[in-house]
Amino acid sequence: MTRRAIRSLIFAAALVTPTAGMCATSPSAPAKVRQGYWWYEAPPAPTDVENVEEAVEKPTIPPMTELAKWSPPRIAKLIEAQRDYAATVLSVDAVSDFWRLQDFARRKARAFAGVTQIAMLTHPELNSKSANPMVGDARAALGAEKEAARRTYLRANSRAYALVMFSRESCGYCRVQWPIAQRFQEEYGWQVIRQDLGAHPELTQRFGVEVTPTTMVIKRDSQQRMVIASGVEAYPNLSAMAYQAVRLLNGDIRPEQFMTGAGEEGGFFDALANGPVSASSADGALSALSAQADR
């Protein structure tokens, strides 16, 4: 064999032999599809799926004696299922069964209301009527009693507190609020002060006043204070808020009792009368329960 023939044989073998470090592609393996920015692959054609309508099954309605033992959420689910079934088939029997279930729910609610009324009569402390009478004369007497309690309390604290109204010359609402604040001075003997933020701008940041008029209760010889009105406030509301603020600053009530009015301590409208409503109010609730036990 000549030297040129040997070279040709070696060159031919190199063409059919895999390169070192590369895996030979199996003849049966499918060709790799190029993908990327320059090669577009059409999305597969959507398969035709038949829309199969879900059948509404007829609910099983148990006898009334068994239904009476069911919980309200379970009864509500049955009524909803029967409603959907009746609206689908539109038969007289299906619709009648739906309204029979509705009638059962109505009678169940009526029975609960009846037992509730007996429970309120048995335990009057759970009924607001004992603390909030509906009769006109009784409500007038209760209102007068609360006003007398507020008046006595605020007058007793007239030397310990002052009422401050922050205003500006350009504030028209301030001219409406100022006579109302002055009435507070006449009724309870408090010192009532008007501070002009235009003349004393440093008070804006010191007391955190954002709007005018702002009315604030300030405890003398201390840093304690509380806003009781932002904007124009009627005199009865101003008086009630001042009463609650002073009681809170004095420590006579807790924040949870801020809506507990005069004479309502330990009663239906006292948030802490029958136990704590939060972890922070446990001490206050215990003292309220002790006060109830002493009476």
CSV table of C-alpha atoms in Angstrom, one decimal:
chain,number,residue,atom,x,y,z
A,1,MET,CA,0.0,0.0,0.0
A,2,THR,CA,1.4,3.3,-1.0
A,3,ARG,CA,2.0,6.2,1.4
A,4,ARG,CA,-0.8,8.3,-0.2
A,5,ALA,CA,-3.3,5.4,0.3
A,6,ILE,CA,-2.5,5.1,4.0
A,7,ARG,CA,-3.1,8.9,4.4
A,8,SER,CA,-6.5,8.6,2.7
A,9,LEU,CA,-7.5,5.7,5.0
A,10,ILE,CA,-6.6,7.6,8.2
A,11,PHE,CA,-8.5,10.7,7.0
A,12,ALA,CA,-11.6,8.6,6.3
A,13,ALA,CA,-11.5,6.9,9.7
A,14,ALA,CA,-11.3,10.3,11.4
A,15,LEU,CA,-14.5,11.4,9.7
A,16,VAL,CA,-16.5,8.5,11.1
A,17,THR,CA,-14.9,8.3,14.6
A,18,PRO,CA,-16.5,10.5,17.3
A,19,THR,CA,-14.2,13.3,18.6
A,20,ALA,CA,-12.7,12.7,22.1
A,21,GLY,CA,-14.9,14.2,24.9
A,22,MET,CA,-18.0,14.3,22.8
A,23,CYS,CA,-20.9,11.8,23.0
A,24,ALA,CA,-22.0,10.2,19.8
A,25,THR,CA,-25.6,10.8,18.8
A,26,SER,CA,-27.6,7.7,18.7
A,27,PRO,CA,-29.2,7.1,15.3
A,28,SER,CA,-32.6,6.6,16.9
A,29,ALA,CA,-32.4,9.8,19.0
A,30,PRO,CA,-34.6,12.6,17.6
A,31,ALA,CA,-33.0,15.7,16.3
A,32,LYS,CA,-32.8,18.5,18.7
A,33,VAL,CA,-35.2,21.4,17.9
A,34,ARG,CA,-33.5,24.7,18.0
A,35,GLN,CA,-35.3,27.3,20.2
A,36,GLY,CA,-34.6,30.9,21.1
A,37,TYR,CA,-34.9,34.3,19.7
A,38,TRP,CA,-34.1,33.3,16.1
A,39,TRP,CA,-36.1,30.1,16.0
A,40,TYR,CA,-39.9,30.3,16.3
A,41,GLU,CA,-41.9,27.3,17.5
A,42,ALA,CA,-45.6,27.4,16.8
A,43,PRO,CA,-47.8,26.8,19.8
A,44,PRO,CA,-49.6,23.5,19.9
A,45,ALA,CA,-53.1,23.5,18.5
A,46,PRO,CA,-55.8,23.7,21.3
A,47,THR,CA,-57.5,20.4,21.9
A,48,ASP,CA,-61.2,20.4,21.6
A,49,VAL,CA,-62.7,19.8,25.1
A,50,GLU,CA,-66.5,19.3,25.2
A,51,ASN,CA,-68.2,21.5,27.8
A,52,VAL,CA,-69.9,19.1,30.1
A,53,GLU,CA,-72.6,20.8,32.3
A,54,GLU,CA,-72.4,19.8,35.9
A,55,ALA,CA,-75.5,18.1,37.0
A,56,VAL,CA,-77.3,19.5,40.1
A,57,GLU,CA,-78.1,16.7,42.4
A,58,LYS,CA,-81.3,16.6,44.5
A,59,PRO,CA,-80.5,17.2,48.1
A,60,THR,CA,-81.7,14.8,50.7
A,61,ILE,CA,-84.0,16.5,53.2
A,62,PRO,CA,-84.2,14.6,56.5
A,63,PRO,CA,-87.3,14.5,58.7
A,64,MET,CA,-88.1,17.6,60.7
A,65,THR,CA,-87.3,15.7,64.0
A,66,GLU,CA,-83.8,15.1,62.7
A,67,LEU,CA,-83.4,18.5,61.1
A,68,ALA,CA,-84.2,20.1,64.5
A,69,LYS,CA,-80.9,18.7,65.8
A,70,TRP,CA,-78.8,20.3,63.0
A,71,SER,CA,-76.7,23.3,63.6
A,72,PRO,CA,-77.6,26.6,61.8
A,73,PRO,CA,-74.6,26.5,59.4
A,74,ARG,CA,-75.6,23.0,58.3
A,75,ILE,CA,-79.2,24.0,57.8
A,76,ALA,CA,-78.1,27.0,55.8
A,77,LYS,CA,-76.1,24.8,53.5
A,78,LEU,CA,-79.1,22.5,52.9
A,79,ILE,CA,-81.3,25.4,52.2
A,80,GLU,CA,-78.8,26.8,49.7
A,81,ALA,CA,-78.5,23.4,48.0
A,82,GLN,CA,-82.2,23.0,47.7
A,83,ARG,CA,-82.6,26.5,46.3
A,84,ASP,CA,-80.1,25.8,43.5
A,85,TYR,CA,-81.8,22.5,42.8
A,86,ALA,CA,-85.3,24.0,42.7
A,87,ALA,CA,-84.1,26.9,40.5
A,88,THR,CA,-82.6,24.3,38.1
A,89,VAL,CA,-85.4,21.9,37.7
A,90,LEU,CA,-88.3,24.4,38.3
A,91,SER,CA,-90.7,21.8,39.6
A,92,VAL,CA,-93.5,22.5,42.0
A,93,ASP,CA,-92.3,19.8,44.4
A,94,ALA,CA,-88.7,21.1,44.5
A,95,VAL,CA,-89.7,24.7,45.0
A,96,SER,CA,-92.2,23.7,47.7
A,97,ASP,CA,-89.4,21.8,49.5
A,98,PHE,CA,-87.3,24.9,49.4
A,99,TRP,CA,-90.0,27.0,51.0
A,100,ARG,CA,-90.6,24.3,53.6
A,101,LEU,CA,-87.0,24.6,54.6
A,102,GLN,CA,-87.3,28.3,54.8
A,103,ASP,CA,-90.3,28.0,57.0
A,104,PHE,CA,-88.4,25.7,59.3
A,105,ALA,CA,-85.6,28.2,59.5
A,106,ARG,CA,-88.1,31.0,60.3
A,107,ARG,CA,-89.7,29.0,63.1
A,108,LYS,CA,-86.3,28.1,64.4
A,109,ALA,CA,-85.3,31.8,64.6
A,110,ARG,CA,-88.7,32.7,66.2
A,111,ALA,CA,-88.1,30.0,68.8
A,112,PHE,CA,-84.7,31.4,69.6
A,113,ALA,CA,-86.1,34.9,70.0
A,114,GLY,CA,-88.7,33.5,72.4
A,115,VAL,CA,-86.2,31.7,74.6
A,116,THR,CA,-84.0,34.9,74.4
A,117,GLN,CA,-86.8,37.0,75.9
A,118,ILE,CA,-87.2,34.6,78.8
A,119,ALA,CA,-83.4,34.6,79.3
A,120,MET,CA,-83.5,38.5,79.4
A,121,LEU,CA,-86.2,38.4,82.0
A,122,THR,CA,-84.4,35.8,84.1
A,123,HIS,CA,-81.1,37.6,83.9
A,124,PRO,CA,-81.8,41.4,83.8
A,125,GLU,CA,-78.1,42.2,83.9
A,126,LEU,CA,-77.9,41.0,80.2
A,127,ASN,CA,-80.8,43.3,79.2
A,128,SER,CA,-80.2,46.9,78.3
A,129,LYS,CA,-83.7,48.0,79.4
A,130,SER,CA,-82.6,48.1,83.0
A,131,ALA,CA,-80.0,50.8,82.1
A,132,ASN,CA,-81.6,52.4,79.1
A,133,PRO,CA,-85.4,52.8,79.6
A,134,MET,CA,-87.6,53.5,76.6
A,135,VAL,CA,-90.3,55.4,78.4
A,136,GLY,CA,-90.1,59.2,77.9
A,137,ASP,CA,-90.4,60.2,81.6
A,138,ALA,CA,-87.9,57.6,82.7
A,139,ARG,CA,-85.4,58.7,80.1
A,140,ALA,CA,-85.8,62.3,81.1
A,141,ALA,CA,-85.2,61.4,84.8
A,142,LEU,CA,-82.1,59.3,83.8
A,143,GLY,CA,-80.7,62.1,81.7
A,144,ALA,CA,-81.1,64.6,84.6
A,145,GLU,CA,-79.4,62.1,87.0
A,146,LYS,CA,-76.4,61.8,84.7
A,147,GLU,CA,-76.1,65.5,84.2
A,148,ALA,CA,-76.1,66.1,87.9
A,149,ALA,CA,-73.3,63.5,88.3
A,150,ARG,CA,-71.3,65.2,85.6
A,151,ARG,CA,-71.8,68.6,87.0
A,152,THR,CA,-70.8,67.6,90.5
A,153,TYR,CA,-67.7,65.8,89.3
A,154,LEU,CA,-66.5,68.6,87.0
A,155,ARG,CA,-67.0,71.3,89.6
A,156,ALA,CA,-65.1,69.2,92.1
A,157,ASN,CA,-62.1,69.2,89.7
A,158,SER,CA,-62.4,72.8,88.6
A,159,ARG,CA,-59.1,73.8,90.3
A,160,ALA,CA,-57.1,70.9,89.1
A,161,TYR,CA,-57.9,71.3,85.3
A,162,ALA,CA,-58.3,74.0,82.7
A,163,LEU,CA,-60.0,74.1,79.3
A,164,VAL,CA,-57.9,75.5,76.4
A,165,MET,CA,-59.2,76.3,73.0
A,166,PHE,CA,-56.6,76.8,70.2
A,167,SER,CA,-57.7,79.1,67.4
A,168,ARG,CA,-56.6,81.5,64.7
A,169,GLU,CA,-57.8,84.9,63.7
A,170,SER,CA,-58.7,83.7,60.2
A,171,CYS,CA,-60.7,80.7,61.6
A,172,GLY,CA,-64.4,81.5,61.3
A,173,TYR,CA,-65.4,78.3,63.1
A,174,CYS,CA,-63.3,79.4,66.1
A,175,ARG,CA,-65.7,82.4,66.6
A,176,VAL,CA,-68.5,79.8,66.8
A,177,GLN,CA,-66.8,77.5,69.3
A,178,TRP,CA,-65.5,80.2,71.7
A,179,PRO,CA,-68.9,81.1,73.2
A,180,ILE,CA,-69.6,77.4,73.7
A,181,ALA,CA,-66.3,77.1,75.6
A,182,GLN,CA,-67.1,80.2,77.7
A,183,ARG,CA,-70.4,78.5,78.7
A,184,PHE,CA,-68.3,75.7,80.1
A,185,GLN,CA,-66.6,78.2,82.4
A,186,GLU,CA,-70.0,79.6,83.6
A,187,GLU,CA,-71.4,76.2,84.3
A,188,TYR,CA,-68.5,74.5,86.1
A,189,GLY,CA,-66.3,77.3,87.3
A,190,TRP,CA,-63.3,76.2,85.2
A,191,GLN,CA,-60.6,78.5,83.9
A,192,VAL,CA,-61.1,78.6,80.1
A,193,ILE,CA,-58.3,80.0,77.9
A,194,ARG,CA,-58.1,80.9,74.3
A,195,GLN,CA,-54.7,80.5,72.6
A,196,ASP,CA,-54.1,82.2,69.2
A,197,LEU,CA,-51.7,80.0,67.2
A,198,GLY,CA,-51.0,82.9,64.9
A,199,ALA,CA,-49.6,84.9,67.8
A,200,HIS,CA,-48.0,81.9,69.4
A,201,PRO,CA,-46.9,79.5,66.6
A,202,GLU,CA,-44.7,77.5,68.9
A,203,LEU,CA,-47.8,76.1,70.6
A,204,THR,CA,-48.6,74.2,67.4
A,205,GLN,CA,-45.7,71.8,67.8
A,206,ARG,CA,-45.7,71.8,71.5
A,207,PHE,CA,-49.4,70.6,71.8
A,208,GLY,CA,-49.6,68.8,68.5
A,209,VAL,CA,-52.5,71.0,67.2
A,210,GLU,CA,-53.4,70.3,63.6
A,211,VAL,CA,-56.7,72.0,63.1
A,212,THR,CA,-58.6,74.9,64.6
A,213,PRO,CA,-60.6,75.1,66.7
A,214,THR,CA,-59.1,72.4,68.9
A,215,THR,CA,-60.4,72.2,72.5
A,216,MET,CA,-58.2,70.4,75.1
A,217,VAL,CA,-58.4,69.5,78.8
A,218,ILE,CA,-55.1,70.2,80.6
A,219,LYS,CA,-54.2,69.1,84.1
A,220,ARG,CA,-52.5,71.8,86.1
A,221,ASP,CA,-48.9,71.3,87.3
A,222,SER,CA,-48.4,68.3,85.0
A,223,GLN,CA,-47.9,67.2,81.5
A,224,GLN,CA,-51.3,65.4,81.3
A,225,ARG,CA,-53.7,66.7,78.7
A,226,MET,CA,-56.3,65.3,76.3
A,227,VAL,CA,-58.1,66.7,73.2
A,228,ILE,CA,-61.9,66.6,73.7
A,229,ALA,CA,-62.9,68.3,70.4
A,230,SER,CA,-61.5,69.0,67.0
A,231,GLY,CA,-63.6,71.5,65.2
A,232,VAL,CA,-66.9,72.9,66.4
A,233,GLU,CA,-68.6,70.8,69.1
A,234,ALA,CA,-72.0,71.3,70.7
A,235,TYR,CA,-72.0,72.1,74.4
A,236,PRO,CA,-73.6,68.8,75.6
A,237,ASN,CA,-71.0,66.8,73.7
A,238,LEU,CA,-68.2,69.1,74.9
A,239,SER,CA,-69.3,68.7,78.5
A,240,ALA,CA,-69.6,64.9,78.2
A,241,MET,CA,-66.1,64.5,76.7
A,242,ALA,CA,-64.6,66.8,79.3
A,243,TYR,CA,-66.2,64.6,82.0
A,244,GLN,CA,-64.8,61.4,80.5
A,245,ALA,CA,-61.4,62.9,79.9
A,246,VAL,CA,-61.0,64.1,83.5
A,247,ARG,CA,-62.1,60.7,84.8
A,248,LEU,CA,-59.5,59.0,82.6
A,249,LEU,CA,-56.7,61.4,83.6
A,250,ASN,CA,-57.6,61.0,87.2
A,251,GLY,CA,-57.4,57.2,86.9
A,252,ASP,CA,-61.1,56.7,87.8
A,253,ILE,CA,-61.8,54.8,84.6
A,254,ARG,CA,-59.7,52.8,82.1
A,255,PRO,CA,-59.5,53.5,78.4
A,256,GLU,CA,-61.9,50.6,77.8
A,257,GLN,CA,-64.5,52.4,79.9
A,258,PHE,CA,-64.3,55.7,78.0
A,259,MET,CA,-67.8,55.3,76.7
A,260,THR,CA,-69.2,54.4,80.2
A,261,GLY,CA,-71.2,57.4,81.2
A,262,ALA,CA,-72.1,58.9,84.5
A,263,GLY,CA,-73.8,56.3,86.8
A,264,GLU,CA,-73.2,53.4,84.3
A,265,GLU,CA,-70.2,51.9,86.2
A,266,GLY,CA,-70.7,48.2,86.8
A,267,GLY,CA,-73.8,48.2,84.7
A,268,PHE,CA,-74.8,47.1,81.2
A,269,PHE,CA,-72.9,49.8,79.4
A,270,ASP,CA,-69.6,49.2,81.4
A,271,ALA,CA,-67.2,47.3,79.2
A,272,LEU,CA,-65.5,45.8,82.2
A,273,ALA,CA,-68.5,45.0,84.3
A,274,ASN,CA,-68.6,41.3,83.7
A,275,GLY,CA,-64.9,40.5,83.2
A,276,PRO,CA,-62.0,41.6,81.1
A,277,VAL,CA,-62.2,42.2,77.4
A,278,SER,CA,-58.5,42.2,76.8
A,279,ALA,CA,-55.3,41.2,78.6
A,280,SER,CA,-54.6,44.8,79.6
A,281,SER,CA,-58.0,45.3,81.2
A,282,ALA,CA,-57.8,42.3,83.6
A,283,ASP,CA,-57.0,44.4,86.7
A,284,GLY,CA,-59.8,46.9,86.0
A,285,ALA,CA,-62.3,44.1,85.5
A,286,LEU,CA,-61.4,42.5,88.8
A,287,SER,CA,-61.9,45.7,90.7
A,288,ALA,CA,-65.2,46.2,88.9
A,289,LEU,CA,-66.3,42.7,89.9
A,290,SER,CA,-65.2,43.3,93.5
A,291,ALA,CA,-67.3,46.5,93.6
A,292,GLN,CA,-70.3,44.6,92.3
A,293,ALA,CA,-69.9,42.0,95.0
A,294,ASP,CA,-69.8,44.6,97.8
A,295,ARG,CA,-73.1,46.0,96.8
